[in-house]
Amino acid sequence: MSRSRFHTCNLCEAVCGVELEVEANAVTRVRGDGLDPFSRGHICPKAAALGDLASDPDRVREPLRRVGDRFEPVPWDHAVAEFVERVEAVRKQYGPASVALYVGNPTVHSHTATLMFPFFARALKARSKFSATSVDQLPHMLASLEMFGHQLMFSVPDVDRCDHLWILGANPYASNGSFLTAGNVRARLEAIRARGGRITVFDPRRTETAEHADEHVFMRPGGDAFFLLAVLHTLFDEGLTNPGRLRSFTDGWDALRSIVSWFSPERVAARCGVAPDKIRALARALASAPRAVVYGRLGVCTQEFGGVAAWLLNALNVAIGALDREGGAMFAEPAIDLLRVSAAIGQRGHYDKFRSRVRGLPEFGGELPSATLAEEIDTPGDGQIRALVTFAGNPVLSTPNGARLARALPNLEFMASIDIYRNETTRHAHLILPTSVGIERAHTDLAFYLLSVRNAIRYANPAVDPPSGVKSDFDVLSLLALSLHESRSSAKDRASALALRAARALGPRAIVDALLRAGPYGALRPENLSLAKLEAHPHGLDLGPLRSVLPARLWTANKRVRLVPDVYARDVQRLKNALQNERESPGSLVLIGRRQLRSNNSWMHNSLRLVKGRDPCTLLVHPEDAARHAVATGDRVTLRSRSGSVTVPVEVSDEVAPGVVSLPHGWGHDDPQSQLRVARAHPGASINAVTDDHLVDPLSGTAALSGVPVTIEPAP
Ligand SMILES: Nc1nc2c(c(=O)[nH]1)N[C@H]1C(S)=C(S)[C@@H](COP(=O)(O)OP(=O)(O)OC[C@H]3O[C@@H](n4cnc5c(=O)[nH]c(N)nc54)[C@H](O)[C@@H]3O)O[C@H]1N2
Ligand SMILES: Nc1nc2c(c(=O)[nH]1)N[C@H]1C(S)=C(S)[C@@H](COP(=O)(O)OP(=O)(O)OC[C@H]3O[C@@H](n4cnc5c(=O)[nH]c(N)nc54)[C@H](O)[C@@H]3O)O[C@H]1N2
Ligand code: SF4
Ligand SMILES: [Mo]
């Protein structure tokens, strides 16, 4: 007997509603939930693999302990006891900086993990914390903190109402939107053009999104900050700024004008690859559109000047009056308002309170840049990392110079991974502790409705049961946290253990219910949201279009936008130096990445339905560069950088600009110690064996994954 269950796809930020056909606890069919008012039945090919994850024979289903190169099952209580004993031994011997935590991307796609994580992190007492943030959205968070006073105060392009959209360094046709939670983002972008609007894409590759835009401008990798400065320069120069009502609660207008005055289109043209006249024409078109908005994402963040570039995106949206305006860059008001919740517990964010030991890179929100993880493990000295816990992360494939990290991990005295797979990272762990997967747990989103183009909310109960012996992430994290506290005798640990027991007794359901009732559509509002009400609406609820919320929703002490925070004003000197020291280097190549619709970072390649067919892990090379290096489509080349090399097949294509080569990320499943049989048969090569841990945006500490200098030569 099959039954139908409504759930939410937790694989990307689009949070599509899905209808799962379930028979004997196995998913037999996945469809889009046509009654979801937000995603309206849309899904992408990855949704079909939701069931594959749950039933994957390679999935870790019981705690595993590594003995040499072999893993053997251990009962939960033994595993937990060993975890506590070994972490505590390292911490006592070498101090709190010797214990590290790496938190990966799927964590934010699980509200239960998100809710328990602060408790776990406190119990672990890890001074050295890392996450996927610093290979991703950190520049946006820094800009939010510095300009709006809260690290989670993100604006969202109002794609449903804008008429002129700039997209820099994002490819929503493949990624389904990032910091742009929108069911069926393609249809929403197409609607802009259908109503007479215009889309311009700035990208070193003519992406799927660029193909469907009105105009594509080849951006030189790392050129965005320069380009944006010159656009602002033009707007001031030609009297085209129009901040409107923003002016009354924005500080720093003159400082901005004075900074951008140096960056004329002529000065930056070579660095960004856009001609001076073109920059001026683009700026004028942006300024003259009634509902224009500038949106930039990953490609703008993970580059040498990502910090300044993310700031300038906001500054430009202020300058054209788009911030907080319908059809502009708006702020969502989610039913569970993580902004208020985190502010209430004193977590609005902080920056540069301390620095990393080896390279002196700044912390953000208590985390250090992931680009420093390997060197913090392999560089001897006081404070060296000796123990590492990973949660839902695969930094060997996802952080720069992952090969160095893979060489460093065996030197740890203890490593534990809380993960569903034994993969390129977790196979180094002494203990692997499994958890349930998305469709086996209840689902709602705490982060993504904050990034959503409409206010919306959806809650789903588990669609299938986890395998016997597999615990939820909430239970694994709380169990470990409680055991850590109980192993210590301080009054503080006893108090924390008490608080933790209370949170466990409540459970995630009651916590979600309380957050909903206390939220902006809660008990005192007409919507009167509660968990019961969401359960009575299994397709989710639309809570209306985004509304103007400034200045009330600002978190700065004076309720004003800081247009030019000091950190950026100082970093601009680095951009001037870069322009002045620039040398022509004809024939040189830089590497960028790319995302593909059927792939999800590094961990969905064990689903045959997603990886079968033609090898997607090819190096795109422009025809001129291919001719210069005498390589053709199908040839294998060695792609080399300062940090390492891989051998990859070439695909000659004028999609990429001359001087740019592109390889997708998340591949490189050739580690014989992993347990990923399908992925190992479709291994590809890891771009992060070639990206460089030394290349970061020093302001934010974000890895410069894009624009890595490389060479290619025919493979032997
Ligand atoms: N199918 C699929 N969807 C995903 C993911 C996935 O792996 N696969 N991952 C998810 C995650 S974790 C995230 S964070 C989001 C990211 O979602 P997006 O931000 O849309 O990320 P990408 O698709 O990588 O697009 C980044 C673009 O930046 C371009 N680029 C590179 N360097 C530069 C530069 O210097 N300047 C400019 N202007 N552009 C540059 C690249 O060519 C690329 O087209 O996607 C999410 N969705
Ligand atoms: N060169 C290059 N590198 C990149 C990027 C790029 O564009 N180019 N993109 C970057 C971005 S945006 C991101 S977000 C990072 C991602 O970097 P990471 O978060 O480090 O890696 P993922 O590939 O997302 O791996 C997720 C891990 O979580 C596990 N997992 C999956 N579901 C669950 C679950 O429900 N519970 C638990 N406990 N574990 C689970 C998987 O088995 C896997 O080990 O990669 C970054 N790296
Ligand atoms: S776009 Fe695809 S991966 Fe993203 S939530 Fe929807 S179905 Fe899942
Ligand atoms: Mo990401």
Coordinates of C-alpha atoms and ligand atoms in Angstrom, one line a residue, residues 10 53 102-107 110 132-133 135-137 297-298 302 391-400 418-423 425-426 433-438 441 473 593-595 600-603 663-666 687-688 691 705, ligand 2:
N10 CA 16.2 20.2 1.8
L53 CA 19.8 9.2 -0.1
Y102 CA 34.0 22.3 11.1
V103 CA 30.3 22.7 10.2
G104 CA 29.2 22.1 6.7
N105 CA 26.4 23.4 4.4
P106 CA 23.6 20.8 5.1
T107 CA 23.5 22.0 8.7
S110 CA 18.1 21.1 9.0
A132 CA 31.4 26.5 4.9
T133 CA 30.6 30.2 5.5
V135 CA 34.0 29.5 1.4
D136 CA 30.7 31.0 0.6
Q137 CA 28.6 33.9 1.9
R297 CA 26.2 36.1 -5.1
L298 CA 28.8 33.4 -4.8
T302 CA 34.8 33.9 -3.3
F391 CA 29.3 18.0 11.2
A392 CA 27.8 17.7 7.7
G393 CA 30.9 18.9 6.0
N394 CA 33.3 17.6 3.4
P395 CA 36.2 20.1 3.6
V396 CA 38.6 17.8 1.8
L397 CA 36.6 18.5 -1.4
S398 CA 35.1 21.8 -0.5
T399 CA 37.9 24.0 0.8
P400 CA 40.9 25.4 -1.0
I418 CA 28.8 13.3 12.3
D419 CA 27.8 12.5 8.8
I420 CA 25.7 10.3 6.6
Y421 CA 28.6 9.1 4.5
R422 CA 32.1 7.7 4.8
N423 CA 33.6 10.1 2.2
T425 CA 36.8 13.8 4.7
T426 CA 35.0 11.5 7.1
L433 CA 28.4 9.0 13.9
P434 CA 25.4 8.8 11.6
T435 CA 22.2 10.9 11.5
S436 CA 18.9 10.8 9.8
V437 CA 18.5 12.4 6.4
G438 CA 16.1 15.2 5.4
R441 CA 13.1 14.3 10.0
D473 CA 20.8 15.1 14.3
G593 CA 34.3 27.0 -10.9
R594 CA 30.7 26.2 -12.0
R595 CA 27.6 24.6 -10.6
N600 CA 24.9 19.4 -5.2
N601 CA 28.3 20.4 -3.8
S602 CA 30.3 17.3 -3.0
W603 CA 27.7 14.9 -1.6
L663 CA 35.9 23.2 -13.7
P664 CA 32.8 22.3 -11.6
H665 CA 33.4 21.8 -7.9
G666 CA 32.5 18.9 -5.6
I687 CA 38.9 21.7 -8.3
N688 CA 39.9 22.2 -4.7
T691 CA 42.5 26.2 -5.6
L705 CA 38.2 30.1 -5.0
Ligands
LIG2 N1 36.1 25.5 -5.7 C1 34.9 25.7 -5.1 N2 34.7 25.2 -3.8 C2 33.6 25.4 -3.2 C3 32.5 26.0 -3.8 C4 32.7 26.5 -5.2 O1 31.8 27.1 -5.8 N3 33.9 26.3 -5.7 N4 31.3 26.2 -3.1 C5 31.4 26.4 -1.7 C6 30.1 26.4 -1.0 S1 29.1 27.6 -1.5 C7 29.8 25.6 0.0 S2 28.3 25.8 0.8 C8 30.7 24.5 0.4 C9 30.1 23.3 0.9 O2 31.1 22.6 1.7 P1 30.8 21.5 2.8 O3 29.6 21.9 3.6 O4 32.0 21.3 3.5 O5 30.5 20.3 1.9 P2 29.3 19.6 1.2 O6 29.8 19.2 -0.1 O7 28.1 20.4 1.3 O8 29.2 18.3 2.0 C10 28.2 18.1 2.9 C11 28.5 16.9 3.9 O9 27.4 16.7 4.7 C12 27.0 15.4 4.7 N5 25.5 15.4 4.9 C13 24.6 15.5 4.0 N6 23.4 15.5 4.6 C14 23.6 15.4 5.9 C15 22.7 15.4 7.0 O10 21.5 15.5 6.9 N7 23.3 15.3 8.2 C16 24.6 15.2 8.4 N8 25.1 15.1 9.6 N9 25.5 15.2 7.3 C17 24.9 15.3 6.1 C18 27.5 14.8 3.4 O11 27.7 13.5 3.5 C19 28.8 15.6 3.3 O12 29.9 15.0 4.0 O13 31.6 24.2 -0.7 C20 32.3 25.3 -1.1 N10 33.4 24.9 -1.9

